[in-house]
Amino acid sequence: DAGITQSPRHKVTETGTPVTLRCHQTENHRYMYWYRQDPGHGLRLIHYSYGVKDTDKGEVSDGYSVSRSKTEDFLLTLESATSSQTSVYFCAIMVTRNEQFFGPGTRLTVL
Amino acid sequence: AQSVTQLDSHVSVSEGTPVLLRCNYSSSYSPSLFWYVQHPNKGLQLLLKYTSAATLVKGINGFEAEFKKSETSFHLTKPSAHMSDAAEYFCVVSGSSNTGKLIFGQGTTLQVKP
């Protein structure tokens, strides 16, 4: 199985503070993704990466930025967290054509 | 553009009875389709996938789904529900590009009663 970890697994922060979530893969997959999960919406794509320093926006990218300086790490940053960004965040990697393997998730609460 | 609609937000069945979770998709080309399962407070696990081979796809834990192009459907079934099947299920369609982008349905919560 693909190895993928997310850190932290839980975080509580205050409105206006910056937050960075980390996704780490132990294999060499090219494509990585960040999603948020909210009740009634399924998972929605925030940003994705198709290689080192190559990223693109998803459908809900406002208020988020990403970086990928190494193949194995994909970082998601909330520059100034808002309560509407309270969510569960999932990282994923594409393991075969269009098939994605998901990390365990990060539960973020913005007070 | 691609889209996916899960027709039921909540399905309740008794243990040992059949399960049917309905999914319709919209796509301008022949898509890849997936079902993922998420148990409470867990990540997502792939149940099965359709990638233009056989239209009847068998997955893990006794689940299967049938791709029906004429009906643009990809319903998930299981002959006999088990208590451990209680979870949220997502129908997913691949995006139009080669970027691997996925489009998720809203999810169906499956309740299994003893």
JSON list of N, CA, C and O in Angstrom, two decimals, chain A residues 8 18-19 26 31 33 36 48 59 77 83 107:
[
{"chain": "A", "resi": 8, "resn": "PRO", "atom": "N", "xyz": [-0.53, 18.20, 11.31]},
{"chain": "A", "resi": 8, "resn": "PRO", "atom": "CA", "xyz": [-1.00, 17.42, 12.46]},
{"chain": "A", "resi": 8, "resn": "PRO", "atom": "C", "xyz": [-2.29, 16.68, 12.11]},
{"chain": "A", "resi": 8, "resn": "PRO", "atom": "O", "xyz": [-2.87, 16.89, 11.06]},
{"chain": "A", "resi": 18, "resn": "PRO", "atom": "N", "xyz": [-2.03, 32.06, 10.83]},
{"chain": "A", "resi": 18, "resn": "PRO", "atom": "CA", "xyz": [-1.64, 31.19, 9.72]},
{"chain": "A", "resi": 18, "resn": "PRO", "atom": "C", "xyz": [-1.56, 29.73, 10.17]},
{"chain": "A", "resi": 18, "resn": "PRO", "atom": "O", "xyz": [-1.22, 29.45, 11.32]},
{"chain": "A", "resi": 19, "resn": "VAL", "atom": "N", "xyz": [-1.89, 28.84, 9.27]},
{"chain": "A", "resi": 19, "resn": "VAL", "atom": "CA", "xyz": [-1.87, 27.41, 9.56]},
{"chain": "A", "resi": 19, "resn": "VAL", "atom": "C", "xyz": [-1.25, 26.68, 8.37]},
{"chain": "A", "resi": 19, "resn": "VAL", "atom": "O", "xyz": [-1.59, 26.98, 7.22]},
{"chain": "A", "resi": 26, "resn": "THR", "atom": "N", "xyz": [5.59, 8.25, 1.09]},
{"chain": "A", "resi": 26, "resn": "THR", "atom": "CA", "xyz": [6.84, 7.49, 1.16]},
{"chain": "A", "resi": 26, "resn": "THR", "atom": "C", "xyz": [7.23, 6.93, -0.20]},
{"chain": "A", "resi": 26, "resn": "THR", "atom": "O", "xyz": [8.30, 6.34, -0.32]},
{"chain": "A", "resi": 31, "resn": "TYR", "atom": "N", "xyz": [1.56, 12.96, -8.74]},
{"chain": "A", "resi": 31, "resn": "TYR", "atom": "CA", "xyz": [0.40, 13.80, -8.47]},
{"chain": "A", "resi": 31, "resn": "TYR", "atom": "C", "xyz": [-0.01, 13.70, -7.00]},
{"chain": "A", "resi": 31, "resn": "TYR", "atom": "O", "xyz": [-0.14, 12.60, -6.44]},
{"chain": "A", "resi": 33, "resn": "TYR", "atom": "N", "xyz": [-2.78, 15.78, -4.01]},
{"chain": "A", "resi": 33, "resn": "TYR", "atom": "CA", "xyz": [-4.01, 16.58, -3.97]},
{"chain": "A", "resi": 33, "resn": "TYR", "atom": "C", "xyz": [-4.35, 16.96, -2.53]},
{"chain": "A", "resi": 33, "resn": "TYR", "atom": "O", "xyz": [-4.09, 16.19, -1.60]},
{"chain": "A", "resi": 36, "resn": "ARG", "atom": "N", "xyz": [-10.96, 19.28, 0.96]},
{"chain": "A", "resi": 36, "resn": "ARG", "atom": "CA", "xyz": [-11.65, 19.50, 2.21]},
{"chain": "A", "resi": 36, "resn": "ARG", "atom": "C", "xyz": [-12.98, 18.75, 2.18]},
{"chain": "A", "resi": 36, "resn": "ARG", "atom": "O", "xyz": [-13.61, 18.61, 1.11]},
{"chain": "A", "resi": 48, "resn": "TYR", "atom": "N", "xyz": [-3.92, 21.02, -6.32]},
{"chain": "A", "resi": 48, "resn": "TYR", "atom": "CA", "xyz": [-3.21, 19.80, -6.60]},
{"chain": "A", "resi": 48, "resn": "TYR", "atom": "C", "xyz": [-1.83, 20.12, -7.18]},
{"chain": "A", "resi": 48, "resn": "TYR", "atom": "O", "xyz": [-1.56, 21.26, -7.58]},
{"chain": "A", "resi": 59, "resn": "GLU", "atom": "N", "xyz": [-11.40, 23.56, -7.16]},
{"chain": "A", "resi": 59, "resn": "GLU", "atom": "CA", "xyz": [-12.66, 24.31, -7.17]},
{"chain": "A", "resi": 59, "resn": "GLU", "atom": "C", "xyz": [-12.85, 25.22, -5.96]},
{"chain": "A", "resi": 59, "resn": "GLU", "atom": "O", "xyz": [-13.66, 26.14, -6.03]},
{"chain": "A", "resi": 77, "resn": "THR", "atom": "N", "xyz": [-1.34, 25.73, 3.06]},
{"chain": "A", "resi": 77, "resn": "THR", "atom": "CA", "xyz": [-1.27, 26.85, 4.00]},
{"chain": "A", "resi": 77, "resn": "THR", "atom": "C", "xyz": [-2.53, 27.69, 3.93]},
{"chain": "A", "resi": 77, "resn": "THR", "atom": "O", "xyz": [-3.00, 28.05, 2.85]},
{"chain": "A", "resi": 83, "resn": "SER", "atom": "N", "xyz": [-13.27, 31.07, 10.16]},
{"chain": "A", "resi": 83, "resn": "SER", "atom": "CA", "xyz": [-14.14, 30.01, 10.70]},
{"chain": "A", "resi": 83, "resn": "SER", "atom": "C", "xyz": [-14.71, 29.14, 9.58]},
{"chain": "A", "resi": 83, "resn": "SER", "atom": "O", "xyz": [-15.00, 27.95, 9.80]},
{"chain": "A", "resi": 107, "resn": "ARG", "atom": "N", "xyz": [-8.20, 17.15, 11.13]},
{"chain": "A", "resi": 107, "resn": "ARG", "atom": "CA", "xyz": [-9.39, 17.89, 11.55]},
{"chain": "A", "resi": 107, "resn": "ARG", "atom": "C", "xyz": [-8.95, 19.26, 12.06]},
{"chain": "A", "resi": 107, "resn": "ARG", "atom": "O", "xyz": [-8.21, 19.34, 13.05]}
]
